[in-house]
């Protein structure tokens, strides 16, 4: 689901899209979520005219995000969310997370919660700051805060 969100960014990306997976080495939850995202991108890494190329980026070395169009932010790095937001904003990177507190704080652009019903929340503030625009069809399907 998270990878599909990238296809709704305007203008729509095409070709190979570099994606960073921000995680904290040594944090079991963060590492597990990073592995899950890598598997999801490997098995479903092509959507329409986009192919994703992922790389893990340790939260202590956010300079490695350089060149990424999107970043998946694992939920185990709450104390680093402001640093991730600043690095992503400086490079106009779409940030996606399962930690909705990051979106509520205006630090991540998109939050996804899955359960009996998938909910997608978009931070207008973070999207504006990161220069991210979504198509109107997408925005009708999500909750903006």
GROMACS .gro file of C-alpha atoms in nm:
model
  145
    1UNK     CA    1   0.000   0.000   0.000
    2UNK     CA    2   0.271   0.249   0.095
    3UNK     CA    3   0.451   0.212  -0.237
    4UNK     CA    4   0.131   0.284  -0.431
    5UNK     CA    5   0.101   0.625  -0.266
    6UNK     CA    6   0.407   0.743  -0.459
    7UNK     CA    7   0.215   0.699  -0.784
    8UNK     CA    8  -0.032   0.969  -0.671
    9UNK     CA    9   0.235   1.239  -0.640
   10UNK     CA   10   0.207   1.517  -0.900
   11UNK     CA   11   0.378   1.522  -1.139
   12UNK     CA   12   0.362   1.143  -1.150
   13UNK     CA   13   0.701   0.976  -1.127
   14UNK     CA   14   0.819   0.745  -1.406
   15UNK     CA   15   1.111   0.509  -1.443
   16UNK     CA   16   1.327   0.405  -1.151
   17UNK     CA   17   1.240   0.581  -0.826
   18UNK     CA   18   1.499   0.569  -0.545
   19UNK     CA   19   1.337   0.504  -0.206
   20UNK     CA   20   1.508   0.533   0.132
   21UNK     CA   21   1.402   0.317   0.424
   22UNK     CA   22   1.490   0.509   0.740
   23UNK     CA   23   1.558   0.280   1.035
   24UNK     CA   24   1.758   0.260   1.355
   25UNK     CA   25   2.020  -0.016   1.363
   26UNK     CA   26   1.995  -0.216   1.682
   27UNK     CA   27   1.625  -0.137   1.730
   28UNK     CA   28   1.450  -0.469   1.666
   29UNK     CA   29   1.114  -0.313   1.578
   30UNK     CA   30   1.268  -0.062   1.341
   31UNK     CA   31   1.483  -0.328   1.173
   32UNK     CA   32   1.186  -0.564   1.135
   33UNK     CA   33   0.974  -0.291   0.978
   34UNK     CA   34   1.260  -0.202   0.741
   35UNK     CA   35   1.286  -0.568   0.637
   36UNK     CA   36   0.910  -0.586   0.578
   37UNK     CA   37   0.926  -0.277   0.358
   38UNK     CA   38   1.220  -0.416   0.160
   39UNK     CA   39   1.027  -0.739   0.097
   40UNK     CA   40   0.716  -0.545  -0.008
   41UNK     CA   41   0.915  -0.335  -0.254
   42UNK     CA   42   1.101  -0.640  -0.387
   43UNK     CA   43   0.784  -0.840  -0.454
   44UNK     CA   44   0.569  -0.553  -0.571
   45UNK     CA   45   0.831  -0.302  -0.670
   46UNK     CA   46   0.673  -0.198  -0.999
   47UNK     CA   47   0.354   0.008  -1.019
   48UNK     CA   48   0.252   0.125  -1.362
   49UNK     CA   49   0.552   0.305  -1.509
   50UNK     CA   50   0.748   0.315  -1.181
   51UNK     CA   51   1.007   0.071  -1.051
   52UNK     CA   52   1.130   0.122  -0.696
   53UNK     CA   53   1.493   0.087  -0.593
   54UNK     CA   54   1.518   0.079  -0.216
   55UNK     CA   55   1.809   0.125   0.019
   56UNK     CA   56   1.827   0.127   0.396
   57UNK     CA   57   1.940   0.450   0.555
   58UNK     CA   58   2.044   0.451   0.921
   59UNK     CA   59   1.876   0.735   1.110
   60UNK     CA   60   2.220   0.847   1.229
   61UNK     CA   61   2.332   0.909   0.868
   62UNK     CA   62   2.043   1.088   0.696
   63UNK     CA   63   2.282   1.225   0.435
   64UNK     CA   64   2.240   0.887   0.265
   65UNK     CA   65   1.884   0.995   0.173
   66UNK     CA   66   2.035   1.207  -0.103
   67UNK     CA   67   1.870   1.136  -0.436
   68UNK     CA   68   1.567   0.958  -0.288
   69UNK     CA   69   1.220   1.062  -0.407
   70UNK     CA   70   1.047   0.896  -0.112
   71UNK     CA   71   1.140   0.770   0.232
   72UNK     CA   72   0.966   0.511   0.443
   73UNK     CA   73   1.013   0.608   0.807
   74UNK     CA   74   1.000   0.315   1.048
   75UNK     CA   75   0.801   0.359   1.366
   76UNK     CA   76   1.091   0.286   1.601
   77UNK     CA   77   1.261   0.624   1.557
   78UNK     CA   78   1.030   0.877   1.723
   79UNK     CA   79   1.313   1.069   1.888
   80UNK     CA   80   1.464   1.133   1.543
   81UNK     CA   81   1.148   1.246   1.362
   82UNK     CA   82   1.246   1.614   1.363
   83UNK     CA   83   1.583   1.529   1.206
   84UNK     CA   84   1.416   1.311   0.941
   85UNK     CA   85   1.165   1.588   0.867
   86UNK     CA   86   1.438   1.848   0.822
   87UNK     CA   87   1.643   1.624   0.591
   88UNK     CA   88   1.337   1.525   0.385
   89UNK     CA   89   1.218   1.885   0.357
   90UNK     CA   90   1.557   2.005   0.236
   91UNK     CA   91   1.542   1.753  -0.051
   92UNK     CA   92   1.165   1.754  -0.126
   93UNK     CA   93   1.129   1.388  -0.025
   94UNK     CA   94   0.788   1.229   0.032
   95UNK     CA   95   0.789   1.068   0.378
   96UNK     CA   96   0.558   0.774   0.451
   97UNK     CA   97   0.519   0.600   0.787
   98UNK     CA   98   0.298   0.368   0.990
   99UNK     CA   99   0.360   0.591   1.294
  100UNK     CA  100   0.071   0.839   1.274
  101UNK     CA  101   0.223   1.052   1.551
  102UNK     CA  102   0.485   1.159   1.294
  103UNK     CA  103   0.206   1.281   1.063
  104UNK     CA  104   0.010   1.444   1.345
  105UNK     CA  105   0.322   1.638   1.443
  106UNK     CA  106   0.364   1.757   1.083
  107UNK     CA  107   0.695   1.573   1.047
  108UNK     CA  108   0.589   1.301   0.800
  109UNK     CA  109   0.374   1.361   0.494
  110UNK     CA  110   0.169   1.038   0.488
  111UNK     CA  111   0.069   0.793   0.759
  112UNK     CA  112  -0.087   0.454   0.694
  113UNK     CA  113  -0.261   0.242   0.953
  114UNK     CA  114  -0.376  -0.103   0.857
  115UNK     CA  115  -0.620  -0.324   1.035
  116UNK     CA  116  -0.976  -0.412   0.955
  117UNK     CA  117  -0.976  -0.096   0.743
  118UNK     CA  118  -0.675   0.085   0.597
  119UNK     CA  119  -0.662   0.454   0.684
  120UNK     CA  120  -0.436   0.706   0.512
  121UNK     CA  121  -0.367   1.043   0.674
  122UNK     CA  122  -0.185   1.330   0.500
  123UNK     CA  123  -0.022   1.623   0.680
  124UNK     CA  124  -0.090   1.936   0.474
  125UNK     CA  125   0.191   2.114   0.661
  126UNK     CA  126   0.453   1.847   0.589
  127UNK     CA  127   0.339   1.812   0.225
  128UNK     CA  128   0.368   2.187   0.170
  129UNK     CA  129   0.707   2.207   0.341
  130UNK     CA  130   0.841   1.914   0.135
  131UNK     CA  131   0.692   2.051  -0.190
  132UNK     CA  132   0.476   1.740  -0.235
  133UNK     CA  133   0.151   1.765  -0.433
  134UNK     CA  134  -0.103   1.486  -0.472
  135UNK     CA  135  -0.370   1.438  -0.735
  136UNK     CA  136  -0.720   1.542  -0.634
  137UNK     CA  137  -0.853   1.185  -0.671
  138UNK     CA  138  -0.607   1.068  -0.405
  139UNK     CA  139  -0.692   1.355  -0.169
  140UNK     CA  140  -1.061   1.263  -0.185
  141UNK     CA  141  -0.976   0.919  -0.047
  142UNK     CA  142  -0.761   1.024   0.248
  143UNK     CA  143  -0.793   1.227   0.566
  144UNK     CA  144  -0.599   1.553   0.557
  145UNK     CA  145  -0.488   1.716   0.880
   0.00000   0.00000   0.00000
